[in-house]
């Protein structure tokens, strides 16, 4: 291993941890009926198509976290999360 490189096991552990946290978020929202209230909140923030976006984010979290955990489509999943979560932080701190 070259100097300064991150070991593959460390990257795997980090990827699994992140995917688990995202999966918990998505599954909790799906199983506890949180997508419609999330869509209502998005509507109150003036976001167009709020319920479609809420469901898309929920399903994206579930499928994307599974892909991230097993190492399939890691870059598209990471791109999805990189787009969604900074926007969420901006919306929350704006509210």
N, CA and C of each residue as an Amber inpcrd file, in Angstrom:
protein
   285
   0.8560000  -1.1830000   0.0000000   0.0000000   0.0000000   0.0000000
   0.8960000   1.2390000   0.0000000   0.5200000   2.1820000  -0.8250000
   1.3300000   3.3980000  -0.8930000   1.0330000   4.2890000   0.3100000
   1.9710000   5.1120000   0.5940000   1.8820000   5.9920000   1.7500000
   0.6950000   6.9510000   1.5920000  -0.1200000   7.0760000   2.6120000
  -1.2590000   7.9800000   2.5840000  -2.5240000   7.3800000   1.9990000
  -2.4580000   6.1650000   1.4810000  -3.6500000   5.5310000   0.8980000
  -4.5310000   4.9680000   2.0110000  -5.8110000   5.0080000   1.7880000
  -6.7750000   4.4730000   2.7530000  -6.9670000   2.9890000   2.4540000
  -6.8210000   2.1250000   3.4540000  -7.0010000   0.6840000   3.2160000
  -8.4120000   0.3660000   2.7130000  -8.5090000  -0.6410000   1.8490000
  -9.8000000  -1.0270000   1.2670000 -10.8060000  -1.4340000   2.3410000
 -10.3480000  -2.0820000   3.3960000 -11.2810000  -2.4960000   4.4570000
 -11.8760000  -1.2840000   5.1640000 -11.0950000  -0.2330000   5.2900000
 -11.6040000   0.9940000   5.9040000 -12.6790000   1.6160000   5.0250000
 -12.4270000   1.6630000   3.7190000 -13.4340000   2.2090000   2.7920000
 -14.7000000   1.3660000   2.7860000 -14.5330000   0.0420000   2.8460000
 -15.6940000  -0.8500000   2.8930000 -16.5090000  -0.6030000   4.1550000
 -15.8310000  -0.5030000   5.2840000 -16.5310000  -0.2630000   6.5500000
 -17.2790000   1.0720000   6.5080000 -16.6500000   2.0900000   5.9670000
 -17.2950000   3.4000000   5.8670000 -18.5080000   3.3410000   4.9420000
 -18.3460000   2.6800000   3.7880000 -19.4560000   2.5370000   2.8390000
 -20.6200000   1.7910000   3.4690000 -20.3430000   0.7400000   4.2380000
 -21.4080000  -0.0220000   4.9030000 -22.0990000   0.8100000   5.9820000
 -21.3250000   1.5780000   6.7260000 -21.9080000   2.4240000   7.7640000
 -22.8310000   3.4810000   7.1540000 -22.3590000   4.1470000   6.1250000
 -23.1730000   5.1820000   5.4720000 -24.4280000   4.5710000   4.8670000
 -24.2860000   3.4190000   4.2170000 -25.4610000   2.7950000   3.5980000
 -26.4720000   2.3560000   4.6540000 -25.9880000   1.8930000   5.8050000
 -26.9010000   1.4920000   6.8750000 -27.6860000   2.7000000   7.4090000
 -27.0050000   3.8140000   7.6140000 -27.6860000   5.0130000   8.1160000
 -28.7310000   5.5220000   7.1210000 -28.4030000   5.4990000   5.8490000
 -29.3490000   5.9540000   4.8260000 -30.5230000   4.9830000   4.7170000
 -30.2410000   3.6820000   4.7950000 -31.3050000   2.6750000   4.7240000
 -32.2760000   2.8240000   5.8980000 -31.7550000   3.0680000   7.0780000
 -32.6200000   3.2580000   8.2500000 -33.5700000   4.4280000   8.0060000
 -33.0310000   5.5130000   7.4810000 -33.8560000   6.6960000   7.1860000
 -34.9680000   6.3590000   6.1990000 -34.6220000   5.7040000   5.0910000
 -35.6080000   5.3890000   4.0560000 -36.6420000   4.3820000   4.5180000
 -36.1910000   3.2930000   5.1550000 -37.1310000   2.2600000   5.6230000
 -38.0550000   2.8060000   6.7130000 -37.5190000   3.6200000   7.6100000
 -38.3710000   4.1870000   8.6610000 -39.4750000   5.0400000   8.0420000
 -39.0930000   5.8840000   7.0850000 -40.0930000   6.7410000   6.4490000
 -41.1290000   5.8950000   5.7080000 -40.6880000   4.8350000   5.0240000
 -41.6050000   3.9900000   4.2660000 -42.5530000   3.2220000   5.1870000
 -42.0260000   2.6190000   6.2410000 -42.8300000   1.7500000   7.1070000
 -43.7220000   2.5030000   8.0890000 -43.4210000   3.7560000   8.3440000
 -44.2200000   4.5200000   9.3090000 -45.0410000   5.6260000   8.6600000
 -45.2700000   5.4920000   7.3460000 -46.1470000   6.4440000   6.6600000
 -45.5990000   7.8450000   6.6020000 -44.2960000   7.9860000   6.5710000
 -43.6900000   9.3090000   6.6150000 -43.5670000  10.0120000   5.2880000
 -43.7950000   9.3020000   4.1880000 -43.6330000   9.9620000   2.8960000
 -44.7300000  10.9980000   2.6250000 -46.0180000  10.7170000   2.8950000
 -47.0210000  11.7680000   2.6900000 -46.7940000  13.0190000   3.5530000
 -46.4870000  12.8820000   4.8580000 -46.1830000  14.1020000   5.6130000
 -44.9290000  14.8250000   5.1050000 -43.9510000  14.0490000   4.6500000
 -42.7450000  14.6450000   4.0730000 -43.1210000  15.4360000   2.8190000
 -43.9960000  14.8690000   2.0020000 -44.4760000  15.5760000   0.8130000
 -45.2420000  16.8360000   1.1740000 -46.0580000  16.7620000   2.2310000
 -46.7810000  17.9550000   2.6960000 -45.8100000  19.0430000   3.1490000
 -44.7470000  18.6250000   3.8510000 -43.7540000  19.5940000   4.3060000
 -43.0380000  20.2270000   3.1090000 -42.6900000  19.3910000   2.1170000
 -42.0550000  19.9350000   0.9140000 -42.9780000  20.9370000   0.2200000
 -44.2820000  20.6330000   0.1920000 -45.2510000  21.5630000  -0.4070000
 -45.2670000  22.8860000   0.3500000 -45.1960000  22.8110000   1.6780000
 -45.1920000  24.0380000   2.4820000 -43.9440000  24.8770000   2.2470000
 -42.8900000  24.2390000   1.7330000 -41.6540000  24.9550000   1.4220000
 -41.6390000  25.4960000  -0.0050000 -42.7250000  25.2260000  -0.7510000
 -42.8360000  25.7330000  -2.1110000 -42.1330000  24.8710000  -3.1530000
 -41.8510000  23.6170000  -2.8330000 -41.1900000  22.7080000  -3.7720000
 -42.2410000  22.1740000  -4.7420000 -41.9860000  22.2320000  -6.0560000
 -42.9530000  21.6770000  -7.0120000 -42.9690000  20.1520000  -6.9690000
 -44.1300000  19.5450000  -7.2450000 -44.3230000  18.0890000  -7.2160000
 -43.8240000  17.4730000  -5.9040000 -44.2880000  17.9860000  -4.7830000
 -43.7030000  17.5810000  -3.4950000 -43.8770000  16.0980000  -3.1570000
 -45.0340000  15.5300000  -3.4570000 -45.2590000  14.1250000  -3.0840000
 -44.4620000  13.1820000  -3.9840000 -44.3370000  13.5260000  -5.2530000
 -43.5120000  12.7140000  -6.1580000 -42.0490000  12.7550000  -5.7110000
 -41.5850000  13.9140000  -5.3130000 -40.2080000  14.0430000  -4.8420000
 -40.0200000  13.2770000  -3.5300000 -40.9910000  13.3730000  -2.6260000
 -40.8830000  12.6640000  -1.3420000 -40.7910000  11.1580000  -1.5600000
 -41.6530000  10.6240000  -2.4190000 -41.6080000   9.1850000  -2.6870000
 -40.3300000   8.8050000  -3.4160000 -39.8800000   9.6400000  -4.3420000
 -38.6400000   9.3540000  -5.0720000 -37.4420000   9.3160000  -4.1360000
 -37.3880000  10.2400000  -3.2110000 -36.2890000  10.2540000  -2.2440000
 -36.3510000   9.0260000  -1.3520000 -37.5410000   8.6740000  -0.8830000
 -37.6900000   7.5030000  -0.0090000 -37.2440000   6.2280000  -0.7190000
 -37.7500000   6.0060000  -1.9270000 -37.3700000   4.8060000  -2.6810000
 -35.8920000   4.8620000  -3.0630000 -35.4070000   6.0400000  -3.4100000
 -33.9880000   6.2000000  -3.7370000 -33.0810000   5.8760000  -2.5610000
 -33.5220000   6.2480000  -1.3530000 -32.7310000   5.9160000  -0.1630000
 -32.6830000   4.4100000   0.0620000 -33.7900000   3.7450000  -0.1590000
 -33.8300000   2.2950000   0.0630000 -33.0050000   1.5540000  -0.9850000
 -33.2520000   1.8350000  -2.2440000 -32.5370000   1.1390000  -3.3190000
 -31.0750000   1.5870000  -3.3720000 -30.8390000   2.8700000  -3.2450000
 -29.4720000   3.3910000  -3.3050000 -28.5990000   2.9010000  -2.1700000
 -29.1720000   2.7860000  -0.9780000 -28.3690000   2.2920000   0.1480000
 -28.0350000   0.8160000  -0.0210000 -28.9530000   0.0420000  -0.5950000
 -28.6650000  -1.3660000  -0.8640000 -27.5650000  -1.4850000  -1.9070000
 -27.6450000  -0.6900000  -2.9530000 -26.5950000  -0.7020000  -3.9790000
 -25.2510000  -0.2960000  -3.3860000 -25.2720000   0.7120000  -2.5420000
 -24.0490000   1.1710000  -1.9050000 -23.4540000   0.0800000  -1.0180000
 -24.2970000  -0.6230000  -0.2880000 -23.8230000  -1.6670000   0.6260000
 -23.1960000  -2.8340000  -0.1150000 -23.7760000  -3.2360000  -1.2350000
 -23.2410000  -4.4010000  -1.9460000 -22.2160000  -4.0180000  -3.0030000
 -21.9960000  -2.7250000  -3.1920000 -20.9560000  -2.2730000  -4.1030000
 -21.3660000  -2.2130000  -5.5580000 -22.6600000  -2.1260000  -5.8260000
 -23.1720000  -2.0340000  -7.1950000 -23.6540000  -0.6020000  -7.4170000
 -23.2910000  -0.0330000  -8.5280000 -23.7030000   1.3480000  -8.8540000
 -23.3550000   2.3290000  -7.7330000 -22.1580000   2.2020000  -7.2070000
 -21.7530000   3.0340000  -6.0800000 -21.7090000   4.5060000  -6.4720000
 -21.1390000   4.8170000  -7.6070000 -21.0310000   6.2340000  -7.9990000
 -22.3820000   6.8870000  -8.2680000 -23.3050000   6.2310000  -8.9940000
 -24.6210000   6.8610000  -9.1560000 -25.3600000   7.0240000  -7.8250000
 -25.2350000   6.0360000  -6.9470000 -25.8800000   6.1400000  -5.6330000
 -25.2780000   7.2880000  -4.8400000 -23.9660000   7.3750000  -4.8450000
 -23.2920000   8.4590000  -4.1270000 -23.6760000   9.8120000  -4.7180000
 -23.8140000   9.8770000  -6.0320000 -24.2320000  11.1220000  -6.6780000
 -25.6380000  11.5120000  -6.2480000 -26.5340000  10.5370000  -6.1700000
 -27.8950000  10.7880000  -5.6960000 -27.8730000  11.3770000  -4.2890000
 -27.1310000  10.7380000  -3.4070000 -27.0910000  11.2040000  -2.0170000
 -26.3790000  12.5500000  -1.8910000 -25.3900000  12.7670000  -2.7470000
 -24.6850000  14.0460000  -2.7380000 -25.6050000  15.1740000  -3.2050000
 -26.5750000  14.8570000  -4.0320000 -27.5350000  15.8690000  -4.4860000
 -28.6440000  16.0870000  -3.4550000 -29.1150000  15.0070000  -2.8370000
 -30.2770000  15.0900000  -1.9520000 -29.9350000  15.7030000  -0.5960000
 -28.8820000  15.2430000   0.0470000 -28.6450000  15.6470000   1.4320000
 -28.1930000  17.0910000   1.6120000 -27.3520000  17.6530000   0.7620000
 -27.0740000  19.0920000   0.9310000 -28.3290000  19.9460000   0.7330000
 -29.2000000  19.5260000  -0.2100000 -30.4510000  20.2600000  -0.4130000
 -31.3260000  20.1620000   0.8350000 -31.3520000  18.9860000   1.4540000
 -32.1380000  18.8050000   2.6800000 -31.6160000  19.7150000   3.7920000
 -30.3190000  19.7900000   3.9230000 -29.7350000  20.6560000   4.9530000
 -30.1030000  22.1100000   4.6900000 -30.0390000  22.5270000   3.4290000
 -30.3970000  23.9120000   3.1100000 -31.8740000  24.1810000   3.3990000
 -32.7610000  23.2300000   3.0830000 -34.1900000  23.4290000   3.3500000
 -34.4800000  23.4710000   4.8440000 -33.8450000  22.6130000   5.5960000
 -34.0940000  22.5600000   7.0430000 -33.6190000  23.8570000   7.7140000
 -32.4640000  24.3240000   7.3370000 -31.9280000  25.5270000   7.9910000
 -32.5610000  26.8010000   7.4880000 -33.2580000  26.7090000   6.3620000
 -34.0000000  27.8570000   5.8540000 -35.3410000  27.9910000   6.5710000
 -35.8990000  26.8330000   6.9650000 -37.2380000  26.8190000   7.5720000
 -37.2640000  27.4600000   8.9310000
